[in-house]
Amino acid sequence: MKLWVKMIRFIGGLCLVTILGIAYITYRCHNSLCLASERFSLSPKYSISSSSSSSRSEIPSSPTSTVKLMGGLASTVNIESVAFEEAYDMGFDITNRDVIVFLHIQKTGGTTFGRHLVRDLNLENPCNCPRKRKRCDCFRPNTINEQWLFSRYSTGWKCGLHADWTELTDCVEGALDEYEGSSRKRSLIDTYLRYFFITVLRDPIHRYLSEFRHVQRGATWKSARHWCGGQEFTSLPHCYKGSNWTGVELDEFMNCSYNLAHNRQTRMLADLTLAGCYTGYNTTADQLQRDRILLQSAKQNLASMAYFGLTEEQAVSQYIFERTFQLDFANPFDQANATLSAQAIAELTSVQIERVRQLNSLDKELLEFARQLLQQRFRLLKRRDPHFRRNWLRVIHPHKSERSDGNSLV
């Protein structure tokens, strides 16, 4: 009898220890950073699978110091993306299976850039943009429904309003199949699409204040899906009560700890599954670890993109796009010297400006990385362009370039 009692006590003790262990792990992993730790590895690969070789020495993918210090992050994304080096080497084949995917971050000038893509490219079969319709049909030559551009002004917000990197890489293939009415499965090697991811970044302070002004006027983006890790996060807290945040003051805007405007560019370029998606978002627990993971992932994903531009570097951005894709714009990119954000900065106190900097410290580091990378790509393309002077003049002085070209033909 005593033996049975001892056995029951022993089994009961094991059960109690197991329950306490599960409770402890659940508590420690409340913000899902355990998931990030399991998936973190020092791999030199980018977070998105790329079909290009990393052995090329002349074409840089990212600043060397960053690669050396940051290492790499493992991800489970399995779509075929084309990095800058392959895009430059092999070009963009609009007639075959290549698709440009535009990751549009709010208040970066993406609306203007998106219009350039559908209206200003010199193509044999330009996008068809009917009047009184917001979207254009950017079909491949000799097709009636195959899009070569996945963007707001071509396919619409098929992956959600301002879909981020995590959403796009999970959604774009299925969305294109649905849009084209295709039931085919891209199982054969010759039916796979190649995705050229592109985006535009902006100075974090100007972008943040531009978003603040936009929200102050009534914008919310509350229909965004926030899809991550196979689920939609619909219960994210709002910073405001009612239908919008019209009339909000800057201090109130900044004081909302779960305001997605903070470090928006880093968050939208990172693989959020590496940091537990939106679980425990912006909580103090292990926030430094989460920030480090998101920033590194954002840098890697940016470096693996076929193209990105900077709002403050319109001419350089246009030149890089044209030489990378071998597609020219009929109208040049405009460099706006006066913006609403500049006006807002002039009205801020030094304390407020410093607070904006702190809230966007990750975006600041990301932009510094992007500036270095942009200049590397520009120098490479310039060095390899036998007609650089003509091509550059056409970007910065389009009308003068046209006259010069006309005179040279006489």
Coordinates of C-alpha atoms in Angstrom, one line a residue:
M1 CA 0.0 0.0 0.0
K2 CA 2.8 2.4 0.9
L3 CA 4.4 1.6 -2.5
W4 CA 1.3 2.6 -4.4
V5 CA 1.1 5.9 -2.4
K6 CA 4.8 6.6 -3.2
M7 CA 4.2 5.9 -6.9
I8 CA 1.1 8.2 -7.0
R9 CA 3.1 10.9 -5.2
F10 CA 5.9 10.5 -7.6
I11 CA 3.7 10.7 -10.7
G12 CA 1.8 13.7 -9.2
G13 CA 5.2 15.4 -8.6
L14 CA 6.2 14.9 -12.2
C15 CA 2.9 16.3 -13.5
L16 CA 3.3 19.3 -11.3
V17 CA 6.9 20.0 -12.5
T18 CA 5.7 19.6 -16.1
I19 CA 2.9 22.1 -15.6
L20 CA 5.2 24.6 -13.9
G21 CA 7.7 24.2 -16.7
I22 CA 5.1 24.8 -19.4
A23 CA 3.9 27.9 -17.5
Y24 CA 7.4 29.2 -17.1
I25 CA 8.2 28.8 -20.9
T26 CA 4.9 30.4 -21.8
Y27 CA 5.7 33.4 -19.6
R28 CA 9.2 33.7 -21.0
C29 CA 8.0 33.4 -24.6
H30 CA 5.0 35.7 -24.2
N31 CA 6.3 38.1 -26.8
S32 CA 7.3 35.3 -29.1
L33 CA 11.0 36.1 -29.2
C34 CA 11.7 32.4 -28.5
L35 CA 10.6 31.9 -32.1
A36 CA 13.1 34.5 -33.3
S37 CA 15.9 32.9 -31.3
E38 CA 15.2 29.4 -32.8
R39 CA 15.3 30.9 -36.3
F40 CA 18.3 33.1 -35.8
S41 CA 21.5 31.9 -37.5
L42 CA 24.8 33.4 -38.7
S43 CA 24.2 32.6 -42.3
P44 CA 25.5 34.8 -45.1
K45 CA 22.3 34.4 -47.1
Y46 CA 19.6 37.0 -47.3
S47 CA 16.2 36.6 -45.8
I48 CA 14.6 36.0 -49.1
S49 CA 15.6 33.2 -51.4
S50 CA 17.5 34.7 -54.4
S51 CA 18.4 33.0 -57.6
S52 CA 21.5 35.1 -58.0
S53 CA 25.0 34.1 -57.1
S54 CA 26.7 35.8 -54.2
S55 CA 30.2 35.1 -55.5
R56 CA 30.4 38.2 -57.7
S57 CA 33.0 40.5 -56.3
E58 CA 32.4 43.6 -58.4
I59 CA 28.7 44.0 -57.8
P60 CA 28.1 44.8 -54.1
S61 CA 24.9 43.6 -52.4
S62 CA 25.4 45.5 -49.2
P63 CA 28.1 47.5 -47.4
T64 CA 30.9 45.1 -46.4
S65 CA 31.0 46.3 -42.8
T66 CA 27.4 45.6 -42.3
V67 CA 27.6 42.1 -43.6
K68 CA 30.6 41.4 -41.4
L69 CA 29.0 42.8 -38.2
M70 CA 25.4 41.8 -38.7
G71 CA 25.7 38.2 -40.1
G72 CA 22.4 36.9 -41.5
L73 CA 18.9 35.7 -40.6
A74 CA 17.2 32.5 -41.7
S75 CA 13.7 32.8 -43.2
T76 CA 11.2 30.4 -44.6
V77 CA 10.3 32.5 -47.7
N78 CA 10.4 30.4 -50.8
I79 CA 9.5 32.6 -53.8
E80 CA 12.1 33.3 -56.4
S81 CA 13.3 36.8 -56.1
V82 CA 15.8 38.6 -58.2
A83 CA 18.6 40.6 -56.5
F84 CA 20.2 43.7 -58.0
E85 CA 23.2 41.9 -59.4
E86 CA 21.1 39.4 -61.4
A87 CA 18.7 42.1 -62.5
Y88 CA 21.6 44.1 -63.8
D89 CA 23.3 41.1 -65.5
M90 CA 20.2 39.6 -67.1
G91 CA 17.8 42.4 -67.3
F92 CA 14.0 42.4 -67.0
D93 CA 12.1 40.3 -69.5
I94 CA 8.6 41.9 -69.8
T95 CA 7.6 39.3 -72.4
N96 CA 8.3 36.2 -70.4
R97 CA 7.9 35.5 -66.6
D98 CA 9.3 38.6 -64.8
V99 CA 7.2 40.6 -62.4
I100 CA 8.0 43.9 -60.7
V101 CA 6.6 43.9 -57.1
F102 CA 6.4 47.4 -55.6
L103 CA 6.5 47.6 -51.8
H104 CA 4.8 50.9 -51.2
I105 CA 5.7 52.4 -47.8
Q106 CA 3.5 55.3 -46.6
K107 CA 4.7 58.9 -47.2
T108 CA 7.9 58.0 -49.0
G109 CA 6.8 59.5 -52.4
G110 CA 5.6 56.1 -53.5
T111 CA 2.3 57.4 -55.0
T112 CA 4.3 59.6 -57.4
F113 CA 6.7 56.8 -58.2
G114 CA 3.9 54.3 -58.7
R115 CA 2.3 56.7 -61.3
H116 CA 5.7 56.9 -63.0
L117 CA 5.7 53.1 -63.4
V118 CA 2.3 52.9 -65.1
R119 CA 2.3 56.1 -67.1
D120 CA 5.9 57.2 -68.0
L121 CA 7.9 54.1 -69.0
N122 CA 8.8 53.9 -72.7
L123 CA 7.4 50.6 -73.6
E124 CA 6.3 49.1 -76.9
N125 CA 3.1 48.1 -75.1
P126 CA 2.6 50.7 -72.4
C127 CA 0.1 50.3 -69.6
N128 CA -3.4 51.1 -70.6
C129 CA -4.8 53.7 -68.2
P130 CA -8.5 54.4 -69.0
R131 CA -9.8 57.8 -67.9
K132 CA -11.8 58.0 -64.6
R133 CA -10.2 54.7 -63.5
K134 CA -7.6 54.6 -60.8
R135 CA -5.9 51.4 -62.0
C136 CA -4.1 50.6 -65.2
D137 CA -3.7 47.4 -67.2
C138 CA 0.0 46.6 -67.4
F139 CA -0.3 43.4 -69.5
R140 CA 2.6 41.6 -71.1
P141 CA 2.8 41.9 -74.9
N142 CA 0.5 39.5 -76.7
T143 CA -1.5 38.6 -73.5
I144 CA -4.8 39.8 -72.2
N145 CA -4.5 39.3 -68.5
E146 CA -0.9 38.6 -67.5
Q147 CA 0.5 41.5 -65.4
W148 CA 4.2 42.4 -65.4
L149 CA 3.7 44.9 -62.5
F150 CA 2.2 44.2 -59.1
S151 CA 1.4 47.6 -57.5
R152 CA -1.4 49.8 -56.3
Y153 CA -2.0 51.4 -59.7
S154 CA -1.9 48.1 -61.7
T155 CA -3.3 45.2 -59.7
G156 CA -4.6 47.3 -56.7
W157 CA -4.0 46.4 -53.1
K158 CA -4.3 42.6 -53.7
C159 CA -2.2 41.7 -50.7
G160 CA -3.7 44.4 -48.4
L161 CA -3.5 48.1 -48.0
H162 CA 0.2 49.1 -48.1
A163 CA 1.3 45.5 -47.8
D164 CA 4.7 45.1 -46.2
W165 CA 7.5 42.6 -47.1
T166 CA 6.1 39.9 -44.8
E167 CA 2.7 40.2 -46.5
L168 CA 3.9 40.5 -50.0
T169 CA 6.2 37.5 -50.0
D170 CA 3.5 35.4 -48.6
C171 CA 0.7 36.6 -50.8
V172 CA 1.9 37.8 -54.2
E173 CA 2.0 34.4 -56.1
G174 CA -1.6 33.5 -55.1
A175 CA -2.8 37.0 -55.7
L176 CA -1.5 37.0 -59.2
D177 CA -3.0 33.6 -60.0
E178 CA -6.3 34.9 -58.6
Y179 CA -6.1 38.2 -60.5
E180 CA -5.3 36.5 -63.8
G181 CA -8.0 33.9 -63.3
S182 CA -5.4 31.1 -63.6
S183 CA -5.9 27.7 -62.1
R184 CA -2.5 26.5 -63.1
K185 CA 0.0 25.5 -60.5
R186 CA 3.5 26.9 -61.2
S187 CA 5.1 23.5 -60.7
L188 CA 7.1 23.3 -64.0
I189 CA 10.4 25.2 -64.1
D190 CA 9.3 27.2 -67.2
T191 CA 6.1 28.5 -65.5
Y192 CA 7.8 29.9 -62.4
L193 CA 7.7 33.7 -62.1
R194 CA 10.7 35.8 -61.2
Y195 CA 9.9 38.6 -58.7
F196 CA 11.8 41.9 -58.8
F197 CA 11.0 43.5 -55.5
I198 CA 11.4 47.3 -55.4
T199 CA 10.7 50.1 -52.9
V200 CA 11.3 53.7 -52.1
L201 CA 12.7 55.1 -48.8
R202 CA 12.7 58.5 -47.3
D203 CA 14.4 60.5 -44.6
P204 CA 12.8 59.2 -41.3
I205 CA 12.1 62.6 -39.8
H206 CA 10.4 64.0 -42.9
R207 CA 8.5 60.7 -43.5
Y208 CA 7.3 60.5 -39.9
L209 CA 6.1 64.1 -39.8
S210 CA 4.4 63.7 -43.2
E211 CA 2.5 60.7 -41.8
F212 CA 1.6 62.7 -38.7
R213 CA 0.1 65.5 -40.9
H214 CA -1.7 62.9 -43.0
V215 CA -3.2 61.3 -39.9
Q216 CA -4.0 64.7 -38.5
R217 CA -6.1 65.3 -41.6
G218 CA -8.1 62.0 -41.0
A219 CA -6.1 59.2 -42.6
T220 CA -6.0 55.9 -40.7
W221 CA -5.0 52.9 -42.9
K222 CA -7.2 50.9 -40.6
S223 CA -8.1 48.5 -43.4
A224 CA -4.5 47.2 -43.5
R225 CA -4.5 43.4 -42.9
H226 CA -1.3 43.0 -40.8
W227 CA -0.9 39.5 -42.1
C228 CA 2.0 37.6 -40.6
G229 CA 2.9 34.0 -39.9
G230 CA -0.3 32.6 -41.5
Q231 CA -2.7 34.8 -39.6
E232 CA -4.2 38.3 -39.7
F233 CA -3.7 40.4 -36.6
T234 CA -7.0 42.2 -36.4
S235 CA -6.9 43.2 -32.8
L236 CA -4.0 45.6 -32.8
P237 CA -4.7 48.5 -30.5
H238 CA -5.6 51.9 -32.0
C239 CA -4.0 55.1 -30.7
Y240 CA -7.4 56.9 -31.0
K241 CA -11.0 56.6 -30.1
G242 CA -13.7 56.9 -32.7
S243 CA -13.3 56.6 -36.5
N244 CA -10.0 58.5 -36.9
W245 CA -7.4 60.7 -35.2
T246 CA -8.3 64.0 -36.8
G247 CA -6.7 67.0 -35.1
V248 CA -4.2 65.1 -33.2
E249 CA -1.2 67.1 -31.8
L250 CA 2.3 65.9 -32.4
D251 CA 3.1 65.2 -28.7
E252 CA 0.0 62.9 -28.5
F253 CA 1.0 61.2 -31.7
M254 CA 4.4 60.5 -30.4
N255 CA 3.3 59.3 -27.0
C256 CA 1.3 56.4 -28.3
S257 CA 3.7 53.5 -27.8
Y258 CA 2.0 51.2 -30.3
N259 CA 1.8 53.8 -33.1
L260 CA 2.9 51.9 -36.2
A261 CA 4.3 55.2 -37.6
H262 CA 7.4 54.7 -35.3
N263 CA 10.2 53.1 -37.4
R264 CA 7.6 52.2 -40.0
Q265 CA 10.2 51.7 -42.8
T266 CA 12.2 49.1 -40.8
R267 CA 9.1 47.2 -39.8
M268 CA 7.7 47.1 -43.3
L269 CA 10.9 45.9 -44.8
A270 CA 11.7 43.3 -42.2
D271 CA 10.5 39.7 -42.0
L272 CA 8.2 40.0 -39.0
T273 CA 8.0 36.3 -38.4
L274 CA 11.6 36.5 -37.1
A275 CA 10.4 38.6 -34.2
G276 CA 7.1 37.0 -33.4
C277 CA 5.0 39.1 -35.8
Y278 CA 2.8 41.6 -33.8
T279 CA 2.7 39.6 -30.6
G280 CA 4.0 41.8 -27.8
Y281 CA 4.6 44.6 -30.3
N282 CA 6.4 47.6 -28.8
T283 CA 6.4 46.1 -25.3
T284 CA 9.4 46.8 -23.1
A285 CA 10.3 43.1 -22.6
D286 CA 13.3 42.2 -24.8
Q287 CA 12.6 45.2 -27.0
L288 CA 16.3 45.7 -27.8
Q289 CA 16.5 42.1 -29.1
R290 CA 13.4 42.6 -31.2
D291 CA 14.7 45.8 -32.6
R292 CA 18.1 44.3 -33.5
I293 CA 16.4 41.4 -35.3
L294 CA 14.0 43.7 -37.3
L295 CA 16.7 46.1 -38.3
Q296 CA 19.1 43.4 -39.5
S297 CA 16.3 41.7 -41.4
A298 CA 15.2 45.0 -43.0
K299 CA 18.8 45.7 -44.1
Q300 CA 19.2 42.2 -45.6
N301 CA 15.9 42.4 -47.5
L302 CA 16.6 45.9 -48.8
A303 CA 20.0 44.7 -50.0
S304 CA 18.4 41.7 -51.7
M305 CA 15.9 43.8 -53.7
A306 CA 16.4 44.4 -57.3
Y307 CA 15.9 48.1 -56.9
F308 CA 15.2 50.8 -54.3
G309 CA 15.2 54.5 -54.6
L310 CA 15.5 57.4 -52.1
T311 CA 13.1 60.3 -52.1
E312 CA 16.0 62.7 -51.5
E313 CA 18.0 61.3 -54.4
Q314 CA 15.5 61.4 -57.3
A315 CA 18.0 61.7 -60.2
V316 CA 20.3 59.0 -58.9
S317 CA 17.3 56.8 -58.2
Q318 CA 15.9 57.2 -61.7
Y319 CA 19.3 56.5 -63.3
I320 CA 19.7 53.3 -61.2
F321 CA 16.2 52.1 -62.2
E322 CA 16.7 52.8 -65.9
R323 CA 20.1 51.1 -66.1
T324 CA 19.1 48.1 -63.9
F325 CA 15.9 47.3 -65.8
Q326 CA 17.0 48.7 -69.2
L327 CA 13.7 50.7 -69.2
D328 CA 13.6 54.5 -69.6
F329 CA 11.1 57.0 -68.2
A330 CA 9.6 59.5 -70.6
N331 CA 9.3 62.1 -67.8
P332 CA 12.0 62.7 -65.2
F333 CA 11.6 62.3 -61.5
D334 CA 11.0 65.7 -59.8
Q335 CA 13.1 66.6 -56.7
A336 CA 10.7 68.5 -54.4
N337 CA 12.6 71.0 -52.3
A338 CA 9.6 72.2 -50.3
T339 CA 7.3 69.8 -48.6
L340 CA 4.7 69.8 -45.8
S341 CA 7.1 67.9 -43.6
A342 CA 9.7 70.6 -44.0
Q343 CA 7.2 73.2 -42.9
A344 CA 6.3 71.0 -39.9
I345 CA 9.9 70.7 -38.9
A346 CA 10.3 74.5 -38.9
E347 CA 7.4 74.6 -36.4
L348 CA 8.9 72.1 -33.9
T349 CA 10.9 72.7 -30.8
S350 CA 14.4 71.1 -30.4
V351 CA 12.9 68.8 -27.8
Q352 CA 10.2 67.6 -30.2
I353 CA 12.8 67.0 -33.1
E354 CA 15.0 65.0 -30.8
R355 CA 11.9 62.9 -29.7
V356 CA 11.1 62.2 -33.4
R357 CA 14.7 61.1 -33.9
Q358 CA 14.5 58.7 -31.0
L359 CA 11.2 57.2 -32.1
N360 CA 12.7 56.5 -35.5
S361 CA 16.2 55.5 -34.6
L362 CA 16.0 52.2 -36.5
D363 CA 14.8 54.0 -39.6
K364 CA 17.7 56.4 -39.3
E365 CA 20.2 53.5 -39.2
L366 CA 18.4 51.8 -42.1
L367 CA 18.5 55.0 -44.2
E368 CA 22.3 55.4 -43.6
F369 CA 22.7 51.8 -44.8
A370 CA 20.5 52.6 -47.8
R371 CA 22.5 55.7 -48.7
Q372 CA 25.7 53.8 -48.8
L373 CA 24.2 51.0 -50.8
L374 CA 22.6 53.4 -53.3
Q375 CA 25.9 55.1 -53.9
Q376 CA 27.6 51.8 -54.4
R377 CA 25.1 50.8 -57.0
F378 CA 25.3 54.2 -58.7
R379 CA 29.1 54.1 -58.9
L380 CA 29.0 50.6 -60.4
L381 CA 26.4 51.4 -63.0
K382 CA 28.3 54.6 -63.9
R383 CA 31.5 52.7 -64.4
R384 CA 29.9 50.1 -66.6
D385 CA 27.9 52.6 -68.7
P386 CA 29.7 53.5 -71.9
H387 CA 27.1 56.2 -72.5
F388 CA 27.0 57.5 -69.0
R389 CA 27.2 61.3 -69.8
R390 CA 24.4 61.1 -72.3
N391 CA 22.2 58.9 -70.1
W392 CA 22.9 61.1 -67.0
L393 CA 22.2 64.3 -68.9
R394 CA 18.9 62.9 -70.1
V395 CA 17.9 62.3 -66.4
I396 CA 18.9 65.7 -65.0
H397 CA 18.3 67.9 -68.1
P398 CA 15.9 65.9 -70.3
H399 CA 15.0 68.7 -72.7
K400 CA 18.6 69.8 -73.1
S401 CA 19.6 66.1 -73.7
E402 CA 16.9 65.8 -76.4
R403 CA 18.2 68.9 -78.2
S404 CA 21.8 67.7 -78.0
D405 CA 20.8 64.3 -79.4
G406 CA 18.9 66.0 -82.2
N407 CA 21.9 68.2 -83.1
S408 CA 24.2 65.3 -83.1
L409 CA 22.0 63.6 -85.7
V410 CA 22.2 66.5 -88.2

